[in-house]
mmCIF file of C-alpha atoms in Angstrom:
data_model
loop_
_atom_site.group_PDB
_atom_site.id
_atom_site.type_symbol
_atom_site.label_atom_id
_atom_site.label_comp_id
_atom_site.label_asym_id
_atom_site.label_seq_id
_atom_site.Cartn_x
_atom_site.Cartn_y
_atom_site.Cartn_z
ATOM 1 C CA MET G 1 7.725 2.863 16.651
ATOM 2 C CA ILE G 2 11.450 2.247 16.310
ATOM 3 C CA GLU G 3 13.427 1.838 19.517
ATOM 4 C CA MET G 4 17.031 1.250 20.498
ATOM 5 C CA ARG G 5 17.621 -2.458 21.153
ATOM 6 C CA GLU G 6 21.355 -2.628 21.921
ATOM 7 C CA LYS G 7 23.017 0.523 23.237
ATOM 8 C CA GLU G 8 26.586 -0.708 22.764
ATOM 9 C CA ASP G 9 26.116 -1.574 19.076
ATOM 10 C CA LEU G 10 23.609 1.220 18.295
ATOM 11 C CA LYS G 11 21.030 -1.147 16.835
ATOM 12 C CA TYR G 12 17.444 0.020 16.353
ATOM 13 C CA SER G 13 14.358 -2.056 15.524
ATOM 14 C CA ASN G 14 10.573 -1.832 15.412
ATOM 15 C CA ASP G 15 10.236 -5.334 16.862
ATOM 16 C CA ILE G 16 7.570 -5.486 19.575
ATOM 17 C CA PRO G 17 8.693 -7.236 22.780
ATOM 18 C CA GLY G 18 6.913 -10.473 23.692
ATOM 19 C CA TRP G 19 5.383 -9.066 26.877
ATOM 20 C CA ALA G 20 3.885 -6.162 24.895
ATOM 21 C CA ARG G 21 2.277 -8.572 22.412
ATOM 22 C CA ILE G 22 0.729 -10.519 25.290
ATOM 23 C CA VAL G 23 -0.619 -7.343 26.947
ATOM 24 C CA GLN G 24 -1.955 -6.180 23.592
ATOM 25 C CA MET G 25 -3.821 -9.463 23.058
ATOM 26 C CA ILE G 26 -5.234 -9.397 26.610
ATOM 27 C CA ILE G 27 -6.553 -5.860 26.114
ATOM 28 C CA LEU G 28 -8.098 -6.739 22.736
ATOM 29 C CA TRP G 29 -9.767 -9.874 24.091
ATOM 30 C CA PHE G 30 -11.061 -7.871 27.065
ATOM 31 C CA LEU G 31 -12.595 -5.304 24.685
ATOM 32 C CA TYR G 32 -14.094 -8.075 22.541
ATOM 33 C CA LEU G 33 -15.563 -9.671 25.675
ATOM 34 C CA ILE G 34 -17.150 -6.366 26.766
ATOM 35 C CA GLY G 35 -18.582 -5.813 23.269
ATOM 36 C CA ILE G 36 -20.032 -9.315 23.011
ATOM 37 C CA THR G 37 -21.436 -9.092 26.548
ATOM 38 C CA ALA G 38 -23.145 -5.773 25.741
ATOM 39 C CA PHE G 39 -24.610 -7.339 22.589
ATOM 40 C CA GLY G 40 -25.875 -10.342 24.566
ATOM 41 C CA PHE G 41 -27.384 -8.074 27.218
ATOM 42 C CA GLY G 42 -29.108 -6.120 24.430
ATOM 43 C CA ILE G 43 -30.684 -9.344 23.164
ATOM 44 C CA LEU G 44 -31.814 -10.125 26.714
ATOM 45 C CA LEU G 45 -33.412 -6.662 26.969
ATOM 46 C CA ILE G 46 -35.440 -7.403 23.812
ATOM 47 C CA TYR G 47 -37.326 -10.071 25.759
ATOM 48 C CA TRP G 48 -38.020 -7.557 28.540
ATOM 49 C CA GLN G 49 -39.080 -4.968 25.923
ATOM 50 C CA GLN G 50 -36.724 -2.300 27.272
ATOM 51 C CA TRP G 51 -36.185 -0.606 23.904
ATOM 52 C CA PHE G 52 -33.985 2.237 25.102
ATOM 53 C CA GLY G 53 -31.688 -0.289 26.801
ATOM 54 C CA VAL G 54 -31.637 -2.432 23.645
ATOM 55 C CA ILE G 55 -30.565 0.513 21.515
ATOM 56 C CA ALA G 56 -27.978 1.623 24.096
ATOM 57 C CA CYS G 57 -26.490 -1.879 24.448
ATOM 58 C CA PHE G 58 -26.302 -2.396 20.679
ATOM 59 C CA ALA G 59 -24.709 1.039 20.232
ATOM 60 C CA VAL G 60 -22.128 0.410 22.966
ATOM 61 C CA SER G 61 -21.421 -3.066 21.592
ATOM 62 C CA GLY G 62 -21.003 -1.781 18.046
ATOM 63 C CA PHE G 63 -18.729 1.054 19.141
ATOM 64 C CA ILE G 64 -16.486 -1.167 21.288
ATOM 65 C CA LEU G 65 -16.174 -3.842 18.597
ATOM 66 C CA TRP G 66 -15.467 -1.183 15.945
ATOM 67 C CA ALA G 67 -12.855 0.541 18.132
ATOM 68 C CA SER G 68 -11.122 -2.744 18.970
ATOM 69 C CA SER G 69 -10.946 -3.667 15.270
ATOM 70 C CA ILE G 70 -9.352 -0.263 14.540
ATOM 71 C CA ILE G 71 -6.796 -0.889 17.315
ATOM 72 C CA LYS G 72 -6.020 -4.336 15.908
ATOM 73 C CA LYS G 73 -5.552 -3.008 12.358
ATOM 74 C CA SER G 74 -3.347 -0.113 13.458
ATOM 75 C CA ASN G 75 -1.146 -2.426 15.535
ATOM 76 C CA LYS G 76 -0.906 -4.853 12.626
ATOM 77 C CA MET G 77 0.532 -2.090 10.441
ATOM 78 C CA TYR G 78 3.602 -1.968 12.680
ATOM 79 C CA SER G 79 3.978 -5.734 12.888
ATOM 80 C CA ASP G 80 3.754 -6.344 9.114
ATOM 81 C CA ILE G 81 7.029 -4.496 8.475
ATOM 82 C CA ASP G 82 10.338 -5.601 9.980
ATOM 83 C CA LEU G 83 12.717 -2.646 10.291
ATOM 84 C CA LYS G 84 16.261 -2.833 11.580
ATOM 85 C CA CYS G 85 18.820 -0.008 11.576
ATOM 86 C CA GLU G 86 22.416 -0.224 12.711
ATOM 87 C CA LEU G 87 25.292 2.203 12.976
ATOM 88 C CA GLN G 88 28.344 0.223 11.856
ATOM 89 C CA GLU G 89 32.033 1.084 11.716
ATOM 90 C CA GLU G 90 31.866 1.905 7.988
ATOM 91 C CA GLY G 91 28.464 3.617 7.847
ATOM 92 C CA TYR G 92 24.732 3.343 8.431
ATOM 93 C CA TYR G 93 22.870 0.123 7.512
ATOM 94 C CA THR G 94 19.074 -0.177 7.105
ATOM 95 C CA TYR G 95 17.076 -3.366 6.529
ATOM 96 C CA VAL G 96 13.312 -3.432 5.803
ATOM 97 C CA GLN G 97 11.222 -6.534 5.115
ATOM 98 C CA ASN G 98 7.522 -6.819 4.333
ATOM 99 C CA LYS G 99 6.534 -9.948 6.280
ATOM 100 C CA LYS G 100 3.553 -10.689 4.028
ATOM 101 C CA THR G 101 5.286 -10.531 0.641
ATOM 102 C CA ARG G 102 8.830 -11.293 1.905
ATOM 103 C CA GLU G 103 10.018 -8.294 -0.116
ATOM 104 C CA GLU G 104 13.326 -7.013 1.273
ATOM 105 C CA TRP G 105 15.093 -3.688 0.987
ATOM 106 C CA LYS G 106 18.647 -3.155 2.204
ATOM 107 C CA GLN G 107 20.594 0.068 2.162
ATOM 108 C CA PHE G 108 24.102 0.831 3.307
ATOM 109 C CA VAL G 109 25.370 4.421 3.325
ATOM 110 C CA PRO G 110 29.117 4.735 3.987
ATOM 111 C CA PHE G 111 30.298 7.716 6.019
ATOM 112 C CA GLU G 112 32.298 8.962 3.003
ATOM 113 C CA GLN G 113 29.078 9.467 1.001
ATOM 114 C CA MET G 114 27.262 11.373 3.762
ATOM 115 C CA GLN G 115 27.049 15.126 3.375
ATOM 116 C CA GLU G 116 24.784 15.865 6.347
ATOM 117 C CA VAL G 117 23.544 14.086 9.428
ATOM 118 C CA LEU G 118 20.104 14.804 10.831
ATOM 119 C CA ILE G 119 19.447 13.663 14.375
ATOM 120 C CA ALA G 120 15.725 13.257 14.944
ATOM 121 C CA ARG G 121 13.831 12.472 18.105
ATOM 122 C CA THR G 122 10.685 11.005 16.577
ATOM 123 C CA THR G 123 9.737 9.357 13.303
ATOM 124 C CA ARG G 124 6.439 8.141 11.955
ATOM 125 C CA TYR G 125 5.763 5.352 9.471
ATOM 126 C CA GLN G 126 3.894 6.554 6.387
ATOM 127 C CA SER G 127 2.013 3.711 4.695
ATOM 128 C CA LYS G 128 1.608 3.703 0.914
ATOM 129 C CA GLY G 129 -1.062 1.009 1.032
ATOM 130 C CA SER G 130 -1.285 -2.662 1.849
ATOM 131 C CA ASP G 131 0.715 -3.873 -1.172
ATOM 132 C CA GLN G 132 3.647 -1.437 -1.042
ATOM 133 C CA LEU G 133 6.355 -0.611 1.442
ATOM 134 C CA GLY G 134 5.933 2.771 3.053
ATOM 135 C CA TYR G 135 8.596 5.046 4.432
ATOM 136 C CA TRP G 136 9.673 6.532 7.750
ATOM 137 C CA GLY G 137 9.438 10.293 7.850
#
């Protein structure tokens, strides 16, 4: 998600604030802890021969660990790309960097070359795969 960072300079970025990264890690570790605990409790139920409980604990554990891995991968998609946009005196500047490959893309569009301006409320990042830069649409 791209958000306004400096209202006076009209700078936008997809950079995640530090507090949000910490909360994200706490939530993921909490989910991992619940999943591992359910798995351990399922192993304990094997010794008590409570087969329905074993199946339920393993299912819950598998689902929670699977869901937390999906959350981690989807959040990583936004943190692998560095996007900065800025409205300057001469035009509109966009900077995109793939943090893995260090591939950079810069674009400056002067106001003289603009024919139309579209003001959008929401955008969504469209990935083209793990090795290519996607686009915002």
